[in-house]
Short mmCIF file of C-alpha atoms in Angstrom, two decimals:
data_model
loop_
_atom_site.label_atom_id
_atom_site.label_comp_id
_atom_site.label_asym_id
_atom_site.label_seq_id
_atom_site.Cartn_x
_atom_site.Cartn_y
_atom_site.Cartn_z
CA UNK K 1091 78.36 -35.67 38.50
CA UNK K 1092 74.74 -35.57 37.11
CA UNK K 1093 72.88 -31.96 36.60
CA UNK K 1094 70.76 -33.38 38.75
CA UNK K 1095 73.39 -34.04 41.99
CA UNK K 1096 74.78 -30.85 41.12
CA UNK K 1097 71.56 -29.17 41.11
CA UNK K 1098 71.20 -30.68 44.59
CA UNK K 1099 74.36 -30.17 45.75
CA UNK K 1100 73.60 -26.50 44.87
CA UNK K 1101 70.29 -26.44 46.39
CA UNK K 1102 71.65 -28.07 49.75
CA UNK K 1103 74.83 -25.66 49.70
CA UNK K 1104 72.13 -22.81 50.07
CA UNK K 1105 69.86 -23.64 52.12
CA UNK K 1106 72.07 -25.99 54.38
CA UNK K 1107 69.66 -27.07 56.50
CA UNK K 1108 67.55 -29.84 54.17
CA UNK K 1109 69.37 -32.87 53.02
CA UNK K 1110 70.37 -33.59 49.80
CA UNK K 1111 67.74 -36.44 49.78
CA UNK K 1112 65.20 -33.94 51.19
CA UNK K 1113 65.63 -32.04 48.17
CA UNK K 1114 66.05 -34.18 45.45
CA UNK K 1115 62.58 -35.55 46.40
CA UNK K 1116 61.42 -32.02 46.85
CA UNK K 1117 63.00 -31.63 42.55
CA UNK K 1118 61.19 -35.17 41.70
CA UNK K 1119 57.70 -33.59 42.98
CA UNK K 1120 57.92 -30.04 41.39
CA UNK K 1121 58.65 -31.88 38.09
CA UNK K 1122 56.38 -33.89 38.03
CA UNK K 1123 53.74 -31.56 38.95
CA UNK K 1124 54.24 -29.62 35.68
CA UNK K 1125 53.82 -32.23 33.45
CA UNK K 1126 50.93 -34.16 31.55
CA UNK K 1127 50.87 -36.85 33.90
CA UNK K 1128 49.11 -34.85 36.16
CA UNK K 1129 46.00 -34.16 35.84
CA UNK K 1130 45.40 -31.08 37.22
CA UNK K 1131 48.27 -29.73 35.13
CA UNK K 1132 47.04 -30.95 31.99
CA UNK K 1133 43.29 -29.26 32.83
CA UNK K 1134 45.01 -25.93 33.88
CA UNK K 1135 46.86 -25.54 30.78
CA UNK K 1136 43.78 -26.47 28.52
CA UNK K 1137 41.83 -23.51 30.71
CA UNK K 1138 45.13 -21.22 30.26
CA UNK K 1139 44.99 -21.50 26.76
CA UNK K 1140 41.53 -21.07 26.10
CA UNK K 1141 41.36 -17.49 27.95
CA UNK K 1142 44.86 -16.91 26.47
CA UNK K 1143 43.56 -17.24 22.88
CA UNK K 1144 40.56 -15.33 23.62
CA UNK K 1145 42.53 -12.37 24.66
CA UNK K 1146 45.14 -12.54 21.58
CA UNK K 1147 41.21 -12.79 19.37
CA UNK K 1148 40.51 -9.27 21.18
CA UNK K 1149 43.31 -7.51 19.42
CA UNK K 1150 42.10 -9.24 16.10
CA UNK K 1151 38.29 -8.09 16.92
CA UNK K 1152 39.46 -4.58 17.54
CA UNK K 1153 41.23 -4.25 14.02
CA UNK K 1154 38.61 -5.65 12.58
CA UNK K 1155 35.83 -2.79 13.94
CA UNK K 1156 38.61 0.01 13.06
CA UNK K 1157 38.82 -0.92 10.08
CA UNK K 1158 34.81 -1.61 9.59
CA UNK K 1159 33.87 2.17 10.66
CA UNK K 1160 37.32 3.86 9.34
CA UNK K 1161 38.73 4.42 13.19
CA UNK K 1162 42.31 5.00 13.19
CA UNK K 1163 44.36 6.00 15.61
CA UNK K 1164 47.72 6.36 14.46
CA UNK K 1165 48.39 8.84 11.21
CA UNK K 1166 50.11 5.99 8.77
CA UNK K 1167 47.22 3.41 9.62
CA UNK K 1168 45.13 5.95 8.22
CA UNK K 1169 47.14 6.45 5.33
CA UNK K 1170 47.67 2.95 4.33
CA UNK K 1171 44.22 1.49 5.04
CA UNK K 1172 42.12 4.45 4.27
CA UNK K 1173 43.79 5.73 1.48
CA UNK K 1174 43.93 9.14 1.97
CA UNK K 1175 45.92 11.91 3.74
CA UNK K 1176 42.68 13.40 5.25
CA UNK K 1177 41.47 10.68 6.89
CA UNK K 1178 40.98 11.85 10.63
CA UNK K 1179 42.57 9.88 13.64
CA UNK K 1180 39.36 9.34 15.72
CA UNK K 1181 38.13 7.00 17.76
CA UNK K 1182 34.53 4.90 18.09
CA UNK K 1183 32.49 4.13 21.05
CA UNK K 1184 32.33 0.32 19.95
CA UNK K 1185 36.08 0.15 19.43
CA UNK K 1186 36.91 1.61 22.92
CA UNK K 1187 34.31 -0.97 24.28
CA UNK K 1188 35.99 -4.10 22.51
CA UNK K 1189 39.69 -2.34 23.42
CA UNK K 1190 38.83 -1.87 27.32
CA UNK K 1191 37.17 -5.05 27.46
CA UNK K 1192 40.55 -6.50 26.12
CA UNK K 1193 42.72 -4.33 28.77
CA UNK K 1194 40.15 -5.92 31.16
CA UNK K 1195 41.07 -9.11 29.69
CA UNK K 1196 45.04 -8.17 29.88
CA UNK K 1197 44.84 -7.23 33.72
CA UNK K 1198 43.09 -10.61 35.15
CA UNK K 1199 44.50 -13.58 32.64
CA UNK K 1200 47.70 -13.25 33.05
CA UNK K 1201 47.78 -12.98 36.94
CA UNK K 1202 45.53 -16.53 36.08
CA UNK K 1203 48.08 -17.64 34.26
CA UNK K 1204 50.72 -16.85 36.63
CA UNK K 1205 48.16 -17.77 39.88
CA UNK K 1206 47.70 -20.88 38.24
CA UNK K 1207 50.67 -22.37 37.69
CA UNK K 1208 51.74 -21.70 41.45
CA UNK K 1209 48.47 -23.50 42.25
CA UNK K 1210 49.14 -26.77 40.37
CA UNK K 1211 52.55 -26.54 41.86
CA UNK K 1212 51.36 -26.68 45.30
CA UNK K 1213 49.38 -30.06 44.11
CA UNK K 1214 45.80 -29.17 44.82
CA UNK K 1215 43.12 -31.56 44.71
CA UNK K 1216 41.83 -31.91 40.98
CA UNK K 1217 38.13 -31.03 41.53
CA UNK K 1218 38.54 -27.98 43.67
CA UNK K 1219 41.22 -27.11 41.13
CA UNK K 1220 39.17 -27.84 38.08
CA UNK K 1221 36.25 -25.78 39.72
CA UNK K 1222 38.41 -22.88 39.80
CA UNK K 1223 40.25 -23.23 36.20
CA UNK K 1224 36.05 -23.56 35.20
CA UNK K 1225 34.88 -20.60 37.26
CA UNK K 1226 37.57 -18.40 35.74
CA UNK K 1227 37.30 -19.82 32.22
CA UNK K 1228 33.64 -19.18 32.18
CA UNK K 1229 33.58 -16.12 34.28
CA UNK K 1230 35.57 -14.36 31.59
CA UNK K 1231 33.85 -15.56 28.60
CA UNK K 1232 30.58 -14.35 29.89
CA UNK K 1233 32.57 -11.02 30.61
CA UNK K 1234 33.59 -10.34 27.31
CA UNK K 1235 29.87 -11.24 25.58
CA UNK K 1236 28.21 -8.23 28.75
CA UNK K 1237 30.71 -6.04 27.94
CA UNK K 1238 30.42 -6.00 24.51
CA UNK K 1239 26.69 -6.88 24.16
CA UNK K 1240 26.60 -3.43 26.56
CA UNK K 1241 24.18 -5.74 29.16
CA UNK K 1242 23.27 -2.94 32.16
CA UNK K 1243 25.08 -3.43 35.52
CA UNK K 1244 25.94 -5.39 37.48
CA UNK K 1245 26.30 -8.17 35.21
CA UNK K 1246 29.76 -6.93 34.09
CA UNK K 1247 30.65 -6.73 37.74
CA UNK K 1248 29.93 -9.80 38.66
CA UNK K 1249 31.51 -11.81 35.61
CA UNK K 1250 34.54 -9.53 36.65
CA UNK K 1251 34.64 -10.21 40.42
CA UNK K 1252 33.82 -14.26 40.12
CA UNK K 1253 36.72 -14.51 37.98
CA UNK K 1254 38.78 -12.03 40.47
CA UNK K 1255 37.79 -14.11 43.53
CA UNK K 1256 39.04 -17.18 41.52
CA UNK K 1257 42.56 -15.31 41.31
CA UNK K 1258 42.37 -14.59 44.70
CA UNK K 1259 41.27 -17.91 46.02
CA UNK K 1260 43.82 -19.32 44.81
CA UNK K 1261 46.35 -16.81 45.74
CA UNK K 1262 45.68 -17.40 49.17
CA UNK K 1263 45.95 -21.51 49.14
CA UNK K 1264 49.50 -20.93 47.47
CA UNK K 1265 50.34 -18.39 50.21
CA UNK K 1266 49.20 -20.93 52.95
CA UNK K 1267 51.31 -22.97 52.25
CA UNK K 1268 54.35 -20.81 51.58
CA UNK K 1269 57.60 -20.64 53.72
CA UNK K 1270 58.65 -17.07 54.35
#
């Protein structure tokens, strides 16, 4: 038997209610909704990987500014990169601003990420799902260059809550069309 009867054979033992062919054709569509062919797939995961670099460049960014003004925050990092004993563990307004803006990052791409992928799998239409993979892309680049360019409220609020309301958008059209 093929992993792929047996894989249905196991599916249909536990639901028992669906046919086998019912869920083999359910298998066929979830696979090939997460693949290149589709479009909306191969958009999302350009989008995913574009605010997923960003936020790996964050951490970069931030060890580059403690180690511009001498900011350390753990004894040995001040022992190997300062070179001496007395260099005080301290921190920098500018480096907390880059590091929070990368928590921010932390707390609202990877619920994208994981939002996302449920959307694509739920085979939206591509434009409404490109607008959102744009929305969020964008909304978090313009995020990071407020927060860190220190631009006066509410601009910071609003790049956060567009992207936010993309999360949640989307969210709610993979809920919809859940079975509980």
């Amino acid at each position: 038997m093929s992993k792929f009867k047996r894989c249905s054979l196991s599916l249909y033992l536990y639901t028992g209610q669906r046919s086998l062919t019912k869920i083999q054709k359910d298998l066929k569509m979830v696979t090939a909704t997460l693949t290149l062919d589709n479009p909306v797939f191969r958009t999302f995961i350009g989008y995913a990987a574009l605010v997923l670099l960003k936020t790996c460049l964050m951490s970069i960014f931030t060890s580059i500014h403690r180690m511009k003004r001498k900011v350390f925050i753990n004894e040995e990092d001040a022992k190997s990169l300062g070179g001496k004993i007395d260099v005080k563990i301290s921190t920098h307004p500018y480096v907390e601003r880059i590091r929070r803006c990368h928590l921010n990052d932390l707390e609202n791409v990877l619920p994208f990420v994981l939002l996302g992928l449920l959307y694509v799998a739920i085979g939206p239409s591509q434009g409404i799902a490109i607008l959102h993979f744009r929305i969020f892309t964008i909304s978090r680049f313009l995020h990071t260059f407020v927060y860190l360019g220190a631009v006066p409220q509410p601009a910071r609020a609003l790049c956060f809550l567009v992207g936010f309301l993309v999360n949640i958008s989307m969210a709610i059209n993979v809920i919809l069309v859940s079975t509980f």
